[in-house]
């Protein structure tokens, strides 16, 4: 069973637009949600993360909106740049400790200049 | 930027052959994770360590997969008898001691395994 789902599978936006990437999860116990950015040939790198006690987290052009009741979150990338073209993974974790992340299958973002 | 080192970057094996890959975690990180990322971008957790001790592992790793993190040596993941379905990107990640807090996992670039 896929614990974390992402949509859309792929997304194309123009430079300067806001890209919206969606994520939903099954396990109500999930408490920590990191978003990872992965470029071809590289490993994932942490972009931004949020705890379930918050409903919004901003870091520069990147913002996470979190809705605990609906078990949904979204990553907004404002003023998208061609260098943002990558695959973005949403992940969930139920509690601190030595737990593996549950990753979604990713959204492939292409930003057209 | 992550300083997790993985070698080799690419590995090609025939079915039934052993496949071994190595990981040097970021300095000072006692926790090491191994994930398998398949061509559909699905991540599968394999095993994790704190220092030299196994913390968690899935059933798959108890059969054909073996892993270790000896002191003063790279961590390693070995597939005893490779199968075509093992073809994937194997990612190593390291983190600080989680304790009561969430700690970021820093990923290496991965080892791309192709089993012919």
Short mmCIF file of C-alpha atoms in Angstrom, two decimals:
data_model
loop_
_atom_site.label_atom_id
_atom_site.label_comp_id
_atom_site.label_asym_id
_atom_site.label_seq_id
_atom_site.Cartn_x
_atom_site.Cartn_y
_atom_site.Cartn_z
CA UNK A 1 0.00 0.00 0.00
CA UNK A 2 1.38 3.36 -1.02
CA UNK A 3 1.59 5.39 2.18
CA UNK A 4 2.41 8.66 0.45
CA UNK A 5 0.95 9.73 -2.88
CA UNK A 6 2.01 12.59 -5.09
CA UNK A 7 0.38 14.40 -7.96
CA UNK A 8 0.78 15.29 -10.68
CA UNK A 9 3.35 12.80 -11.89
CA UNK A 10 4.83 15.49 -14.09
CA UNK A 11 4.35 19.25 -14.27
CA UNK A 12 5.51 21.88 -16.74
CA UNK A 13 5.43 25.59 -15.94
CA UNK A 14 6.86 28.74 -17.48
CA UNK A 15 9.69 30.59 -15.85
CA UNK A 16 8.29 32.98 -13.25
CA UNK A 17 5.11 31.01 -12.58
CA UNK A 18 4.26 29.27 -9.33
CA UNK A 19 4.53 25.49 -9.46
CA UNK A 20 2.21 23.56 -7.13
CA UNK A 21 3.09 20.00 -6.21
CA UNK A 22 0.64 17.93 -4.22
CA UNK A 23 1.09 15.20 -1.64
CA UNK A 24 -1.30 13.13 0.46
CA UNK A 25 -0.72 10.43 3.03
CA UNK A 26 -2.54 7.52 4.61
CA UNK A 27 -1.08 7.17 8.07
CA UNK A 28 -2.58 9.61 10.57
CA UNK A 29 0.46 9.04 12.78
CA UNK A 30 2.78 10.74 10.30
CA UNK A 31 4.29 13.73 12.00
CA UNK A 32 7.22 14.96 9.93
CA UNK A 33 7.15 15.69 6.21
CA UNK A 34 10.34 16.52 4.33
CA UNK A 35 10.42 17.40 0.65
CA UNK A 36 13.44 16.26 -1.32
CA UNK A 37 14.74 17.56 -4.65
CA UNK A 38 16.56 15.15 -6.94
CA UNK A 39 18.46 16.03 -10.11
CA UNK A 40 19.36 13.34 -12.65
CA UNK A 41 22.44 11.41 -11.58
CA UNK A 42 22.32 12.71 -8.03
CA UNK A 43 20.87 11.59 -4.74
CA UNK A 44 17.90 13.41 -3.18
CA UNK A 45 18.64 16.57 -1.21
CA UNK A 46 16.41 18.01 1.49
CA UNK A 47 14.61 21.11 0.26
CA UNK A 48 12.21 22.00 3.07
CA UNK A 49 10.30 20.17 5.79
CA UNK A 50 7.32 20.67 8.08
CA UNK A 51 6.01 19.18 11.31
CA UNK A 52 2.34 18.36 11.64
CA UNK A 53 1.87 21.00 14.36
CA UNK A 54 2.33 23.68 11.69
CA UNK A 55 0.13 24.49 8.72
CA UNK A 56 2.68 26.51 6.77
CA UNK A 57 6.44 26.62 6.34
CA UNK A 58 8.32 29.07 4.14
CA UNK A 59 11.91 29.10 2.97
CA UNK A 60 12.63 31.63 0.28
CA UNK A 61 10.67 30.72 -2.83
CA UNK A 62 9.52 27.40 -1.36
CA UNK A 63 6.40 27.10 0.80
CA UNK A 64 4.69 24.05 2.26
CA UNK A 65 0.98 24.22 3.03
CA UNK A 66 -0.24 21.47 5.36
CA UNK A 67 -3.80 20.33 6.10
CA UNK A 68 -3.76 17.74 8.86
CA UNK A 69 -7.51 17.09 8.80
CA UNK A 70 -7.44 16.20 5.11
CA UNK A 71 -4.00 14.56 5.32
CA UNK A 72 -2.75 16.67 2.46
CA UNK A 73 0.14 18.98 1.85
CA UNK A 74 1.48 20.92 -1.08
CA UNK A 75 4.77 22.46 -2.10
CA UNK A 76 4.56 25.84 -3.82
CA UNK A 77 7.57 27.01 -5.77
CA UNK A 78 7.20 30.70 -6.48
CA UNK A 79 8.93 32.45 -9.37
CA UNK A 80 10.00 29.09 -10.84
CA UNK A 81 13.42 29.03 -12.46
CA UNK A 82 14.81 26.62 -15.09
CA UNK A 83 17.26 25.45 -12.42
CA UNK A 84 14.29 24.17 -10.39
CA UNK A 85 13.69 21.51 -13.04
CA UNK A 86 14.05 18.29 -11.06
CA UNK A 87 12.03 15.54 -9.44
CA UNK A 88 10.48 16.40 -6.10
CA UNK A 89 9.68 13.78 -3.49
CA UNK A 90 7.35 14.14 -0.54
CA UNK A 91 8.06 11.86 2.40
CA UNK A 92 6.44 11.10 5.74
CA UNK A 93 7.67 9.83 9.09
CA UNK A 94 5.51 8.80 12.05
CA UNK A 95 7.76 9.75 14.93
CA UNK A 96 11.34 10.53 15.88
CA UNK A 97 13.67 7.63 16.13
CA UNK A 98 15.43 5.28 13.81
CA UNK A 99 12.66 5.07 11.25
CA UNK A 100 12.87 4.92 7.50
CA UNK A 101 11.01 7.54 5.51
CA UNK A 102 7.96 6.65 3.43
CA UNK A 103 8.52 8.34 0.08
CA UNK A 104 6.03 9.23 -2.63
CA UNK A 105 6.82 8.45 -6.27
CA UNK A 106 7.74 12.02 -7.04
CA UNK A 107 6.67 14.84 -9.33
CA UNK A 108 8.92 15.66 -12.26
CA UNK A 109 8.99 19.43 -12.70
CA UNK A 110 10.10 21.14 -15.90
CA UNK A 111 10.44 24.91 -15.96
CA UNK A 112 10.49 26.38 -19.46
CA UNK A 113 12.51 29.59 -19.93
CA UNK B 1 25.80 19.86 0.12
CA UNK B 2 25.90 16.22 1.13
CA UNK B 3 29.29 14.68 1.74
CA UNK B 4 28.13 11.08 1.64
CA UNK B 5 30.41 9.14 -0.70
CA UNK B 6 29.21 6.10 -2.58
CA UNK B 7 31.30 3.81 -4.76
CA UNK B 8 31.13 2.65 -7.43
CA UNK B 9 28.74 4.99 -9.20
CA UNK B 10 27.87 2.29 -11.73
CA UNK B 11 27.93 -1.48 -11.33
CA UNK B 12 27.07 -4.09 -13.97
CA UNK B 13 26.65 -7.73 -13.00
CA UNK B 14 25.32 -10.92 -14.50
CA UNK B 15 22.52 -12.82 -12.87
CA UNK B 16 23.79 -14.89 -9.97
CA UNK B 17 26.87 -12.75 -9.45
CA UNK B 18 27.71 -10.89 -6.26
CA UNK B 19 27.28 -7.15 -6.25
CA UNK B 20 28.95 -5.03 -3.60
CA UNK B 21 28.69 -1.31 -3.06
CA UNK B 22 30.19 0.96 -0.45
CA UNK B 23 29.26 4.10 1.43
CA UNK B 24 31.21 6.54 3.54
CA UNK B 25 28.73 8.49 5.66
CA UNK B 26 29.12 12.14 6.42
CA UNK B 27 31.68 12.72 9.17
CA UNK B 28 30.13 12.54 12.60
CA UNK B 29 26.93 10.85 11.46
CA UNK B 30 26.32 7.64 13.41
CA UNK B 31 23.15 6.58 11.59
CA UNK B 32 23.31 5.10 8.09
CA UNK B 33 20.41 4.08 5.85
CA UNK B 34 20.27 2.07 2.63
CA UNK B 35 17.41 2.56 0.18
CA UNK B 36 16.64 1.06 -3.19
CA UNK B 37 15.14 3.44 -5.78
CA UNK B 38 13.69 1.61 -8.79
CA UNK B 39 13.02 2.91 -12.28
CA UNK B 40 9.51 3.97 -11.21
CA UNK B 41 11.04 6.23 -8.55
CA UNK B 42 9.78 4.02 -5.75
CA UNK B 43 11.96 4.10 -2.67
CA UNK B 44 12.34 0.93 -0.67
CA UNK B 45 14.02 1.02 2.71
CA UNK B 46 16.48 -1.83 3.12
CA UNK B 47 18.38 -1.45 6.36
CA UNK B 48 19.77 1.10 8.78
CA UNK B 49 22.58 1.15 11.33
CA UNK B 50 23.63 3.17 14.27
CA UNK B 51 27.39 2.89 14.41
CA UNK B 52 27.98 -0.81 13.79
CA UNK B 53 24.60 -2.06 15.02
CA UNK B 54 21.63 -2.92 12.80
CA UNK B 55 18.56 -0.96 13.87
CA UNK B 56 15.97 -2.05 11.35
CA UNK B 57 15.91 -4.12 8.22
CA UNK B 58 13.28 -5.54 5.92
CA UNK B 59 12.86 -9.22 5.23
CA UNK B 60 14.47 -8.94 1.82
CA UNK B 61 17.78 -7.97 3.31
CA UNK B 62 17.77 -11.06 5.49
CA UNK B 63 17.93 -13.37 2.49
CA UNK B 64 20.15 -12.30 -0.42
CA UNK B 65 21.21 -8.95 0.90
CA UNK B 66 23.80 -8.34 3.57
CA UNK B 67 25.11 -5.09 4.95
CA UNK B 68 27.59 -3.92 7.52
CA UNK B 69 29.10 -0.74 8.89
CA UNK B 70 32.43 -1.71 10.50
CA UNK B 71 34.26 0.85 12.57
CA UNK B 72 36.88 2.84 10.66
CA UNK B 73 35.80 1.32 7.34
CA UNK B 74 33.17 2.15 4.73
CA UNK B 75 29.70 0.73 5.14
CA UNK B 76 28.79 -1.82 2.52
CA UNK B 77 25.75 -3.44 0.95
CA UNK B 78 26.20 -6.74 -0.84
CA UNK B 79 23.78 -8.77 -2.91
CA UNK B 80 24.87 -12.38 -2.81
CA UNK B 81 23.20 -13.59 -6.00
CA UNK B 82 22.00 -10.75 -8.19
CA UNK B 83 18.67 -10.96 -9.97
CA UNK B 84 17.33 -8.82 -12.79
CA UNK B 85 14.81 -7.29 -10.40
CA UNK B 86 17.68 -5.93 -8.30
CA UNK B 87 18.55 -3.43 -11.03
CA UNK B 88 18.05 -0.06 -9.36
CA UNK B 89 19.75 2.95 -7.82
CA UNK B 90 21.02 2.11 -4.34
CA UNK B 91 21.12 5.13 -2.11
CA UNK B 92 23.03 5.50 1.10
CA UNK B 93 22.03 8.23 3.55
CA UNK B 94 23.42 9.29 6.89
CA UNK B 95 22.12 11.38 9.74
CA UNK B 96 22.91 12.54 13.20
CA UNK B 97 21.56 10.61 16.15
CA UNK B 98 17.80 11.14 15.96
CA UNK B 99 17.00 10.85 19.62
CA UNK B 100 13.85 12.78 20.35
CA UNK B 101 14.21 15.00 17.31
CA UNK B 102 13.91 14.52 13.59
CA UNK B 103 17.28 14.58 11.86
CA UNK B 104 17.82 15.28 8.20
CA UNK B 105 18.99 12.38 6.10
CA UNK B 106 21.85 13.32 3.77
CA UNK B 107 21.96 11.17 0.66
CA UNK B 108 24.88 10.13 -1.46
CA UNK B 109 24.73 10.10 -5.28
CA UNK B 110 23.89 6.40 -5.33
CA UNK B 111 25.24 3.30 -7.02
CA UNK B 112 23.39 2.41 -10.22
CA UNK B 113 23.24 -1.39 -10.41
CA UNK B 114 22.38 -3.09 -13.66
CA UNK B 115 21.89 -6.86 -13.62
CA UNK B 116 22.03 -8.33 -17.10
#
